[in-house]
CSV table of N, CA and C in Angstrom, one decimal:
chain,number,residue,atom,x,y,z
A,1,MET,N,0.8,-1.2,0.0
A,1,MET,CA,0.0,0.1,0.0
A,1,MET,C,0.9,1.2,0.0
A,2,ARG,N,0.4,2.2,-0.7
A,2,ARG,CA,1.2,3.6,-0.8
A,2,ARG,C,1.3,4.1,0.6
A,3,VAL,N,2.4,4.8,0.9
A,3,VAL,CA,2.7,5.4,2.1
A,3,VAL,C,1.7,6.6,2.4
A,4,ASP,N,1.4,7.3,1.4
A,4,ASP,CA,0.4,8.4,1.7
A,4,ASP,C,-0.9,7.9,2.0
A,5,LEU,N,-1.4,6.8,1.4
A,5,LEU,CA,-2.6,6.3,1.8
A,5,LEU,C,-2.7,5.7,3.2
A,6,LYS,N,-1.5,5.1,3.7
A,6,LYS,CA,-1.3,4.6,5.0
A,6,LYS,C,-1.5,5.7,6.1
A,7,TYR,N,-0.7,6.8,5.8
A,7,TYR,CA,-0.9,8.1,6.7
A,7,TYR,C,-2.3,8.6,6.7
A,8,GLY,N,-2.9,8.6,5.6
A,8,GLY,CA,-4.3,9.2,5.5
A,8,GLY,C,-5.3,8.2,6.3
A,9,LEU,N,-5.1,6.9,6.1
A,9,LEU,CA,-6.0,6.0,6.9
A,9,LEU,C,-5.8,6.2,8.4
A,10,VAL,N,-4.5,6.2,8.7
A,10,VAL,CA,-4.1,6.4,10.3
A,10,VAL,C,-4.8,7.7,10.7
A,11,ALA,N,-4.6,8.8,9.9
A,11,ALA,CA,-5.2,10.0,10.4
A,11,ALA,C,-6.6,10.0,10.5
A,12,GLY,N,-7.4,9.4,9.6
A,12,GLY,CA,-8.8,9.2,9.7
A,12,GLY,C,-9.2,8.3,10.8
A,13,LEU,N,-8.4,7.3,11.1
A,13,LEU,CA,-8.8,6.4,12.4
A,13,LEU,C,-8.5,7.2,13.6
A,14,LEU,N,-7.5,8.0,13.7
A,14,LEU,CA,-7.2,8.7,14.9
A,14,LEU,C,-8.1,9.8,15.1
A,15,MET,N,-8.6,10.5,14.1
A,15,MET,CA,-9.7,11.5,14.3
A,15,MET,C,-10.9,10.8,14.8
A,16,SER,N,-11.3,9.7,14.3
A,16,SER,CA,-12.5,9.0,14.7
A,16,SER,C,-12.3,8.5,16.1
A,17,ALA,N,-11.2,8.0,16.5
A,17,ALA,CA,-10.9,7.5,17.9
A,17,ALA,C,-11.0,8.6,18.8
A,18,TRP,N,-10.5,9.9,18.4
A,18,TRP,CA,-10.5,11.1,19.3
A,18,TRP,C,-11.9,11.4,19.5
A,19,MET,N,-12.7,11.4,18.5
A,19,MET,CA,-14.2,11.8,18.6
A,19,MET,C,-14.8,10.8,19.6
A,20,LEU,N,-14.5,9.5,19.5
A,20,LEU,CA,-15.1,8.6,20.5
A,20,LEU,C,-14.6,8.8,21.9
A,21,VAL,N,-13.4,9.2,22.1
A,21,VAL,CA,-12.8,9.5,23.4
A,21,VAL,C,-13.7,10.8,23.9
A,22,GLU,N,-13.9,11.7,23.1
A,22,GLU,CA,-14.7,12.9,23.5
A,22,GLU,C,-16.1,12.5,23.9
A,23,HIS,N,-16.7,11.6,23.1
A,23,HIS,CA,-18.0,11.1,23.5
A,23,HIS,C,-18.0,10.3,24.8
A,24,LEU,N,-17.0,9.4,25.0
A,24,LEU,CA,-16.9,8.7,26.3
A,24,LEU,C,-16.8,9.6,27.5
A,25,PHE,N,-16.1,10.7,27.3
A,25,PHE,CA,-16.0,11.6,28.4
A,25,PHE,C,-17.2,12.6,28.6
A,26,GLY,N,-18.2,12.4,27.7
A,26,GLY,CA,-19.4,13.2,27.8
A,26,GLY,C,-19.3,14.6,27.2
A,27,LEU,N,-18.3,14.9,26.3
A,27,LEU,CA,-18.1,16.2,25.7
A,27,LEU,C,-19.0,16.5,24.6
A,28,HIS,N,-19.8,15.5,24.1
A,28,HIS,CA,-20.9,15.7,23.1
A,28,HIS,C,-22.3,15.6,23.6
A,29,THR,N,-22.3,15.4,25.0
A,29,THR,CA,-23.6,15.3,25.5
A,29,THR,C,-23.9,16.2,26.7
A,30,THR,N,-23.0,16.3,27.6
A,30,THR,CA,-23.1,17.1,28.9
A,30,THR,C,-22.2,18.2,29.1
A,31,HIS,N,-21.0,18.1,28.5
A,31,HIS,CA,-20.0,19.2,28.6
A,31,HIS,C,-19.6,19.9,27.3
A,32,LEU,N,-20.7,20.4,26.6
A,32,LEU,CA,-20.5,20.9,25.3
A,32,LEU,C,-19.6,22.0,25.2
A,33,ALA,N,-19.5,22.9,26.2
A,33,ALA,CA,-18.6,24.0,26.2
A,33,ALA,C,-17.1,23.5,26.2
A,34,ALA,N,-16.8,22.5,26.8
A,34,ALA,CA,-15.4,22.0,26.7
A,34,ALA,C,-15.1,21.4,25.5
A,35,ALA,N,-16.1,20.8,24.8
A,35,ALA,CA,-15.9,20.1,23.5
A,35,ALA,C,-15.4,21.1,22.4
A,36,ARG,N,-15.6,22.4,22.6
A,36,ARG,CA,-15.2,23.3,21.6
A,36,ARG,C,-13.6,23.4,21.7
A,37,TYR,N,-13.0,23.2,22.8
A,37,TYR,CA,-11.6,23.2,23.0
A,37,TYR,C,-10.9,21.8,22.7
A,38,THR,N,-11.5,20.9,23.1
A,38,THR,CA,-10.9,19.6,22.8
A,38,THR,C,-11.1,19.2,21.3
A,39,GLY,N,-12.0,19.8,20.6
A,39,GLY,CA,-12.0,19.5,19.1
A,39,GLY,C,-10.8,20.0,18.4
A,40,ILE,N,-10.1,20.8,19.0
A,40,ILE,CA,-8.8,21.3,18.4
A,40,ILE,C,-7.9,20.2,18.1
A,41,VAL,N,-7.9,19.2,19.0
A,41,VAL,CA,-7.0,18.1,19.0
A,41,VAL,C,-7.4,17.3,17.7
A,42,GLY,N,-8.7,17.1,17.5
A,42,GLY,CA,-9.1,16.4,16.2
A,42,GLY,C,-8.7,17.1,14.9
A,43,ASP,N,-8.6,18.5,15.1
A,43,ASP,CA,-8.1,19.3,13.9
A,43,ASP,C,-6.5,19.3,13.7
A,44,LEU,N,-5.8,19.0,14.9
A,44,LEU,CA,-4.4,18.8,14.7
A,44,LEU,C,-3.9,17.6,14.2
A,45,ILE,N,-4.7,16.5,14.4
A,45,ILE,CA,-4.3,15.2,14.0
A,45,ILE,C,-3.9,15.1,12.4
A,46,PRO,N,-4.8,15.7,11.5
A,46,PRO,CA,-4.4,15.5,10.1
A,46,PRO,C,-3.2,16.4,9.8
A,47,ALA,N,-3.0,17.6,10.5
A,47,ALA,CA,-1.8,18.4,10.3
A,47,ALA,C,-0.6,17.6,10.6
A,48,VAL,N,-0.6,17.0,11.8
A,48,VAL,CA,0.6,16.3,12.3
A,48,VAL,C,0.9,15.1,11.4
A,49,MET,N,-0.1,14.5,10.9
A,49,MET,CA,0.1,13.3,10.0
A,49,MET,C,0.7,13.8,8.7
A,50,LEU,N,0.1,14.8,8.2
A,50,LEU,CA,0.8,15.4,6.9
A,50,LEU,C,2.1,15.8,7.1
A,51,TYR,N,2.5,16.3,8.2
A,51,TYR,CA,4.0,16.7,8.4
A,51,TYR,C,4.8,15.5,8.5
A,52,LEU,N,4.3,14.5,9.2
A,52,LEU,CA,5.0,13.2,9.4
A,52,LEU,C,5.2,12.5,8.0
A,53,LEU,N,4.1,12.5,7.2
A,53,LEU,CA,4.2,11.9,5.9
A,53,LEU,C,5.2,12.7,4.9
A,54,LEU,N,5.1,13.9,4.9
A,54,LEU,CA,6.1,14.7,4.0
A,54,LEU,C,7.5,14.6,4.5
A,55,LYS,N,7.7,14.5,5.8
A,55,LYS,CA,9.1,14.4,6.4
A,55,LYS,C,9.6,13.0,6.0
A,56,HIS,N,8.7,12.0,6.1
A,56,HIS,CA,9.0,10.6,5.8
A,56,HIS,C,9.5,10.5,4.2
A,57,GLN,N,8.7,11.1,3.4
A,57,GLN,CA,8.9,11.1,2.0
A,57,GLN,C,10.3,11.8,1.6
A,58,LEU,N,10.5,12.9,2.3
A,58,LEU,CA,11.7,13.6,2.0
A,58,LEU,C,13.0,12.8,2.4
A,59,THR,N,12.9,12.2,3.6
A,59,THR,CA,14.0,11.4,4.1
A,59,THR,C,14.2,9.9,3.4
A,60,ALA,N,13.0,9.3,3.1
A,60,ALA,CA,13.0,8.0,2.5
A,60,ALA,C,13.5,8.0,1.1
A,61,LEU,N,13.2,9.1,0.4
A,61,LEU,CA,13.6,9.2,-1.0
A,61,LEU,C,15.1,9.8,-1.1
A,62,ARG,N,15.6,10.1,0.1
A,62,ARG,CA,17.0,10.6,0.1
A,62,ARG,C,17.1,11.9,-0.8
A,63,ARG,N,16.3,12.8,-0.6
A,63,ARG,CA,16.2,14.0,-1.4
A,63,ARG,C,16.8,15.2,-0.5
A,64,TYR,N,17.3,16.2,-1.3
A,64,TYR,CA,17.7,17.4,-0.6
A,64,TYR,C,16.4,18.2,-0.3
A,65,TRP,N,15.5,18.1,-1.4
A,65,TRP,CA,14.3,19.0,-1.3
A,65,TRP,C,13.2,18.1,-1.9
A,66,LEU,N,12.0,18.5,-1.6
A,66,LEU,CA,10.8,17.8,-2.2
A,66,LEU,C,10.1,18.8,-3.0
A,67,PRO,N,9.7,18.6,-4.3
A,67,PRO,CA,8.9,19.6,-5.1
A,67,PRO,C,7.6,19.8,-4.5
A,68,VAL,N,7.1,21.1,-4.5
A,68,VAL,CA,6.0,21.4,-3.9
A,68,VAL,C,4.8,20.6,-4.5
A,69,TRP,N,4.7,20.5,-5.9
A,69,TRP,CA,3.6,19.9,-6.4
A,69,TRP,C,3.6,18.4,-6.0
A,70,GLU,N,4.7,17.8,-5.8
A,70,GLU,CA,4.7,16.4,-5.3
A,70,GLU,C,4.3,16.3,-3.9
A,71,GLY,N,4.7,17.3,-3.0
A,71,GLY,CA,4.2,17.3,-1.7
A,71,GLY,C,2.6,17.5,-1.6
A,72,MET,N,2.1,18.3,-2.6
A,72,MET,CA,0.7,18.5,-2.6
A,72,MET,C,0.0,17.3,-3.1
A,73,LEU,N,0.6,16.5,-4.0
A,73,LEU,CA,-0.1,15.2,-4.4
A,73,LEU,C,-0.1,14.2,-3.3
A,74,TYR,N,1.0,14.2,-2.6
A,74,TYR,CA,1.0,13.3,-1.4
A,74,TYR,C,-0.1,13.7,-0.3
A,75,GLY,N,-0.1,15.0,-0.1
A,75,GLY,CA,-1.2,15.5,0.8
A,75,GLY,C,-2.5,15.3,0.3
A,76,LEU,N,-2.7,15.5,-0.9
A,76,LEU,CA,-4.1,15.3,-1.6
A,76,LEU,C,-4.6,13.8,-1.3
A,77,ALA,N,-3.7,12.8,-1.6
A,77,ALA,CA,-4.0,11.5,-1.5
A,77,ALA,C,-4.3,11.1,0.0
A,78,ALA,N,-3.4,11.6,0.9
A,78,ALA,CA,-3.5,11.3,2.4
A,78,ALA,C,-4.8,12.0,2.8
A,79,SER,N,-5.0,13.2,2.5
A,79,SER,CA,-6.2,13.9,3.0
A,79,SER,C,-7.5,13.3,2.5
A,80,LEU,N,-7.5,12.8,1.2
A,80,LEU,CA,-8.7,12.2,0.6
A,80,LEU,C,-9.0,10.9,1.5
A,81,ALA,N,-8.0,10.1,1.7
A,81,ALA,CA,-8.1,8.8,2.6
A,81,ALA,C,-8.7,9.1,4.0
A,82,ALA,N,-8.1,10.1,4.6
A,82,ALA,CA,-8.5,10.6,5.9
A,82,ALA,C,-10.0,11.1,6.0
A,83,ALA,N,-10.3,11.9,4.9
A,83,ALA,CA,-11.6,12.4,4.8
A,83,ALA,C,-12.7,11.3,4.6
A,84,LEU,N,-12.4,10.4,3.8
A,84,LEU,CA,-13.4,9.3,3.6
A,84,LEU,C,-13.5,8.4,4.8
A,85,VAL,N,-12.4,8.1,5.5
A,85,VAL,CA,-12.6,7.3,6.7
A,85,VAL,C,-13.4,8.1,7.8
A,86,PHE,N,-13.2,9.4,7.9
A,86,PHE,CA,-13.8,10.2,9.0
A,86,PHE,C,-15.3,10.5,8.6
A,87,TYR,N,-15.5,10.6,7.2
A,87,TYR,CA,-16.9,10.8,6.8
A,87,TYR,C,-17.7,9.6,7.1
A,88,ILE,N,-17.3,8.4,6.9
A,88,ILE,CA,-18.0,7.2,7.1
A,88,ILE,C,-18.3,7.1,8.6
A,89,PHE,N,-17.2,7.4,9.5
A,89,PHE,CA,-17.3,7.4,10.9
A,89,PHE,C,-18.4,8.4,11.4
A,90,LEU,N,-18.2,9.6,10.9
A,90,LEU,CA,-19.1,10.7,11.4
A,90,LEU,C,-20.6,10.4,11.1
A,91,ASN,N,-20.8,9.8,9.9
A,91,ASN,CA,-22.3,9.4,9.7
A,91,ASN,C,-22.7,8.3,10.6
A,92,ALA,N,-21.9,7.3,10.9
A,92,ALA,CA,-22.2,6.3,11.7
A,92,ALA,C,-22.4,6.9,13.2
A,93,TYR,N,-21.6,7.8,13.6
A,93,TYR,CA,-21.6,8.4,14.9
A,93,TYR,C,-22.9,9.2,15.0
A,94,LYS,N,-23.3,10.1,13.9
A,94,LYS,CA,-24.4,10.9,14.0
A,94,LYS,C,-25.7,10.0,14.0
A,95,PHE,N,-25.8,9.0,13.3
A,95,PHE,CA,-27.0,8.2,13.1
A,95,PHE,C,-27.2,7.1,14.2
A,96,PHE,N,-26.1,6.6,14.6
A,96,PHE,CA,-26.2,5.4,15.5
A,96,PHE,C,-25.7,5.6,16.9
A,97,LEU,N,-24.6,6.1,17.1
A,97,LEU,CA,-23.9,6.3,18.4
A,97,LEU,C,-24.5,7.4,19.2
A,98,ASN,N,-24.7,8.6,18.5
A,98,ASN,CA,-25.2,9.8,19.3
A,98,ASN,C,-26.1,10.5,18.4
A,99,PRO,N,-27.3,10.1,18.2
A,99,PRO,CA,-28.3,10.8,17.2
A,99,PRO,C,-28.8,12.2,17.7
A,100,SER,N,-28.6,12.4,19.0
A,100,SER,CA,-29.0,13.7,19.6
A,100,SER,C,-27.9,14.7,19.5
A,101,TRP,N,-26.7,14.4,19.0
A,101,TRP,CA,-25.6,15.2,19.1
A,101,TRP,C,-25.8,16.6,18.4
A,102,VAL,N,-26.2,16.7,17.2
A,102,VAL,CA,-26.5,17.9,16.4
A,102,VAL,C,-27.5,18.8,17.3
A,103,ASP,N,-28.6,18.1,17.8
A,103,ASP,CA,-29.7,18.9,18.5
A,103,ASP,C,-29.0,19.6,19.7
A,104,LEU,N,-28.2,18.8,20.4
A,104,LEU,CA,-27.5,19.3,21.7
A,104,LEU,C,-26.6,20.4,21.4
A,105,GLN,N,-25.9,20.3,20.3
A,105,GLN,CA,-25.0,21.5,19.9
A,105,GLN,C,-25.8,22.7,19.6
A,106,LEU,N,-26.9,22.5,18.9
A,106,LEU,CA,-27.9,23.6,18.5
A,106,LEU,C,-28.3,24.4,19.7
A,107,GLU,N,-28.9,23.5,20.7
A,107,GLU,CA,-29.4,24.0,22.0
A,107,GLU,C,-28.3,24.9,22.7
A,108,HIS,N,-27.1,24.3,22.8
A,108,HIS,CA,-26.1,24.9,23.5
A,108,HIS,C,-25.6,26.3,22.8
A,109,ARG,N,-25.5,26.2,21.5
A,109,ARG,CA,-25.1,27.4,20.7
A,109,ARG,C,-26.2,28.5,20.8
A,110,VAL,N,-27.5,28.1,20.7
A,110,VAL,CA,-28.6,29.0,20.8
A,110,VAL,C,-28.6,29.7,22.2
A,111,ALA,N,-28.4,28.9,23.2
A,111,ALA,CA,-28.3,29.5,24.5
A,111,ALA,C,-27.2,30.5,24.7
A,112,GLU,N,-26.1,30.1,24.1
A,112,GLU,CA,-24.9,31.1,24.1
A,112,GLU,C,-25.2,32.4,23.4
A,113,LEU,N,-25.7,32.3,22.3
A,113,LEU,CA,-26.1,33.5,21.5
A,113,LEU,C,-27.1,34.4,22.1
A,114,ARG,N,-28.1,33.7,22.7
A,114,ARG,CA,-29.1,34.5,23.4
A,114,ARG,C,-28.5,35.2,24.7
A,115,ALA,N,-27.6,34.4,25.3
A,115,ALA,CA,-27.0,35.1,26.6
A,115,ALA,C,-26.2,36.3,26.1
A,116,THR,N,-25.6,36.4,24.9
A,116,THR,CA,-24.8,37.5,24.5
A,116,THR,C,-25.7,38.6,23.9
A,117,GLY,N,-26.9,38.4,23.7
A,117,GLY,CA,-27.9,39.3,23.2
A,117,GLY,C,-27.8,39.4,21.7
A,118,THR,N,-27.5,38.4,21.0
A,118,THR,CA,-27.5,38.3,19.6
A,118,THR,C,-28.9,38.4,19.0
A,119,ALA,N,-29.1,39.1,17.9
A,119,ALA,CA,-30.4,39.3,17.3
A,119,ALA,C,-31.0,37.9,16.8
A,120,GLU,N,-32.3,37.7,17.0
A,120,GLU,CA,-33.0,36.5,16.7
A,120,GLU,C,-32.7,36.1,15.2
A,121,THR,N,-32.6,37.0,14.3
A,121,THR,CA,-32.4,36.7,12.9
A,121,THR,C,-31.0,36.1,12.7
A,122,ASP,N,-30.1,36.5,13.5
A,122,ASP,CA,-28.7,36.0,13.3
A,122,ASP,C,-28.6,34.6,14.0
A,123,ILE,N,-29.4,34.4,15.0
A,123,ILE,CA,-29.5,33.1,15.6
A,123,ILE,C,-30.2,32.2,14.6
A,124,GLN,N,-31.2,32.5,14.0
A,124,GLN,CA,-32.0,31.6,13.1
A,124,GLN,C,-31.0,31.2,11.9
A,125,SER,N,-30.2,32.2,11.5
A,125,SER,CA,-29.3,32.0,10.4
A,125,SER,C,-28.2,31.0,10.7
A,126,GLN,N,-27.7,31.1,12.1
A,126,GLN,CA,-26.7,30.1,12.4
A,126,GLN,C,-27.3,28.7,12.5
A,127,ILE,N,-28.6,28.6,13.0
A,127,ILE,CA,-29.2,27.4,13.2
A,127,ILE,C,-29.4,26.7,11.7
A,128,VAL,N,-29.7,27.5,10.8
A,128,VAL,CA,-29.8,26.9,9.5
A,128,VAL,C,-28.5,26.4,8.9
A,129,ARG,N,-27.4,27.2,9.2
A,129,ARG,CA,-26.0,26.8,8.8
A,129,ARG,C,-25.6,25.5,9.5
A,130,LEU,N,-25.9,25.4,10.7
A,130,LEU,CA,-25.4,24.3,11.5
A,130,LEU,C,-26.1,23.0,11.0
A,131,ARG,N,-27.5,23.1,10.8
A,131,ARG,CA,-28.2,22.0,10.3
A,131,ARG,C,-27.8,21.5,8.9
A,132,TYR,N,-27.5,22.6,8.0
A,132,TYR,CA,-26.9,22.3,6.7
A,132,TYR,C,-25.6,21.5,6.8
A,133,ALA,N,-24.8,22.1,7.7
A,133,ALA,CA,-23.3,21.5,7.8
A,133,ALA,C,-23.4,20.1,8.2
A,134,TYR,N,-24.4,19.6,9.0
A,134,TYR,CA,-24.4,18.3,9.5
A,134,TYR,C,-25.5,17.5,8.7
A,135,GLY,N,-26.1,18.1,7.7
A,135,GLY,CA,-27.1,17.4,6.9
A,135,GLY,C,-26.3,16.5,5.8
A,136,PRO,N,-27.0,15.9,4.9
A,136,PRO,CA,-26.4,14.9,3.9
A,136,PRO,C,-25.5,15.8,3.0
A,137,VAL,N,-25.9,17.0,2.6
A,137,VAL,CA,-25.2,17.7,1.6
A,137,VAL,C,-23.9,18.3,2.3
A,138,GLY,N,-24.1,18.8,3.5
A,138,GLY,CA,-23.0,19.4,4.1
A,138,GLY,C,-21.9,18.4,4.6
A,139,LEU,N,-22.3,17.2,5.0
A,139,LEU,CA,-21.3,16.2,5.4
A,139,LEU,C,-20.6,15.7,4.1
A,140,THR,N,-21.3,15.7,3.0
A,140,THR,CA,-20.7,15.2,1.7
A,140,THR,C,-19.7,16.2,1.3
A,141,LEU,N,-20.0,17.5,1.4
A,141,LEU,CA,-19.1,18.4,0.9
A,141,LEU,C,-17.8,18.6,1.8
A,142,THR,N,-17.8,18.1,3.0
A,142,THR,CA,-16.7,18.1,3.8
A,142,THR,C,-15.5,17.4,3.2
A,143,VAL,N,-15.9,16.2,2.4
A,143,VAL,CA,-14.7,15.4,1.9
A,143,VAL,C,-13.9,16.3,0.8
A,144,PRO,N,-14.4,16.8,-0.2
A,144,PRO,CA,-13.7,17.5,-1.1
A,144,PRO,C,-13.0,18.7,-0.4
A,145,VAL,N,-13.7,19.5,0.4
A,145,VAL,CA,-13.1,20.6,1.1
A,145,VAL,C,-11.9,20.2,1.9
A,146,PHE,N,-12.1,19.1,2.8
A,146,PHE,CA,-11.1,18.7,3.6
A,146,PHE,C,-9.8,18.2,2.7
A,147,THR,N,-10.1,17.6,1.6
A,147,THR,CA,-9.0,17.2,0.7
A,147,THR,C,-8.2,18.3,0.1
A,148,LEU,N,-9.0,19.3,-0.3
A,148,LEU,CA,-8.3,20.5,-0.9
A,148,LEU,C,-7.5,21.3,0.1
A,149,VAL,N,-8.1,21.4,1.4
A,149,VAL,CA,-7.3,22.1,2.4
A,149,VAL,C,-6.0,21.3,2.7
A,150,GLY,N,-6.2,20.0,2.8
A,150,GLY,CA,-5.0,19.1,3.2
A,150,GLY,C,-3.9,19.3,2.1
A,151,ALA,N,-4.3,19.4,0.8
A,151,ALA,CA,-3.3,19.6,-0.2
A,151,ALA,C,-2.6,21.0,-0.1
A,152,GLY,N,-3.5,22.0,0.2
A,152,GLY,CA,-2.8,23.3,0.3
A,152,GLY,C,-1.9,23.4,1.6
A,153,PHE,N,-2.4,22.8,2.7
A,153,PHE,CA,-1.6,22.7,3.8
A,153,PHE,C,-0.3,22.0,3.5
A,154,SER,N,-0.3,20.9,2.7
A,154,SER,CA,0.8,20.1,2.4
A,154,SER,C,1.8,20.9,1.6
A,155,ALA,N,1.4,21.8,0.8
A,155,ALA,CA,2.2,22.8,0.1
A,155,ALA,C,3.0,23.5,1.1
A,156,LEU,N,2.4,24.1,2.0
A,156,LEU,CA,3.1,24.9,3.0
A,156,LEU,C,4.0,24.1,3.8
A,157,ILE,N,3.6,22.9,4.2
A,157,ILE,CA,4.5,22.0,5.0
A,157,ILE,C,5.8,21.6,4.1
A,158,THR,N,5.6,21.4,2.8
A,158,THR,CA,6.7,21.1,2.0
A,158,THR,C,7.7,22.3,1.9
A,159,LEU,N,7.1,23.4,1.7
A,159,LEU,CA,7.9,24.6,1.6
A,159,LEU,C,8.8,24.8,2.9
A,160,TRP,N,8.1,24.6,4.0
A,160,TRP,CA,8.8,24.6,5.3
A,160,TRP,C,9.8,23.6,5.6
A,161,LEU,N,9.6,22.4,5.1
A,161,LEU,CA,10.5,21.3,5.2
A,161,LEU,C,11.7,21.6,4.2
A,162,ASN,N,11.5,22.0,3.1
A,162,ASN,CA,12.6,22.3,2.2
A,162,ASN,C,13.4,23.5,2.7
A,163,TRP,N,12.8,24.5,3.3
A,163,TRP,CA,13.6,25.6,3.9
A,163,TRP,C,14.4,25.0,5.1
A,164,ARG,N,13.9,24.1,5.9
A,164,ARG,CA,14.5,23.6,7.1
A,164,ARG,C,15.6,22.6,6.7
A,165,GLN,N,15.4,22.0,5.6
A,165,GLN,CA,16.5,21.0,5.2
A,165,GLN,C,17.9,21.7,5.0
A,166,LYS,N,18.8,21.5,5.8
A,166,LYS,CA,20.1,22.2,5.6
A,166,LYS,C,21.1,21.3,5.0
A,167,GLU,N,21.1,20.0,5.1
A,167,GLU,CA,22.2,19.2,4.5
A,167,GLU,C,21.6,18.1,3.7
A,168,ILE,N,22.4,17.5,2.8
A,168,ILE,CA,22.0,16.4,2.0
A,168,ILE,C,22.1,15.2,2.9
A,169,PRO,N,21.1,14.3,2.8
A,169,PRO,CA,21.1,13.0,3.7
A,169,PRO,C,22.3,12.2,3.1
A,170,PRO,N,23.0,11.5,4.1
A,170,PRO,CA,24.0,10.7,3.6
A,170,PRO,C,23.6,9.5,2.7
A,171,VAL,N,24.4,9.2,1.7
A,171,VAL,CA,24.0,8.2,0.8
A,171,VAL,C,24.6,6.8,1.3
A,172,GLY,N,23.8,5.8,1.2
A,172,GLY,CA,24.3,4.5,1.6
A,172,GLY,C,23.9,3.9,2.9
């Protein structure tokens, strides 16, 4: 199996596992305010995996630098694999493990907005956006968006790794 697909599958599985850990600690049911901060870990997992993938490709191929387009292709494949794994998990989570998750998020968000004095029209528009984001179309759109963001982030990581690479790896 290709290395980029392995890293992508691992990233998708780790994101899914992290979401399960959040669920087990009640961050998606009773402690919704804390889930906003712990969700950052789920966002960092693909970034770390992309960094590890590109660093591996740079050293495994014994290169002085990695072309940006090649780093983007590795990131594109890894991000697509991670997005598909997480998409499947998120649908299973939303429909089978925690069907009330979206409604609980909505209640919490509406309570926060009302406490800050936000206008009712803004609250209604946020409700519509959140329902759309976790609906069939919104969840499906996360796959190409996640993939393209991963490819773009891979370009930045590749540039950073190329800049940080100071010496040619030893041959042999």
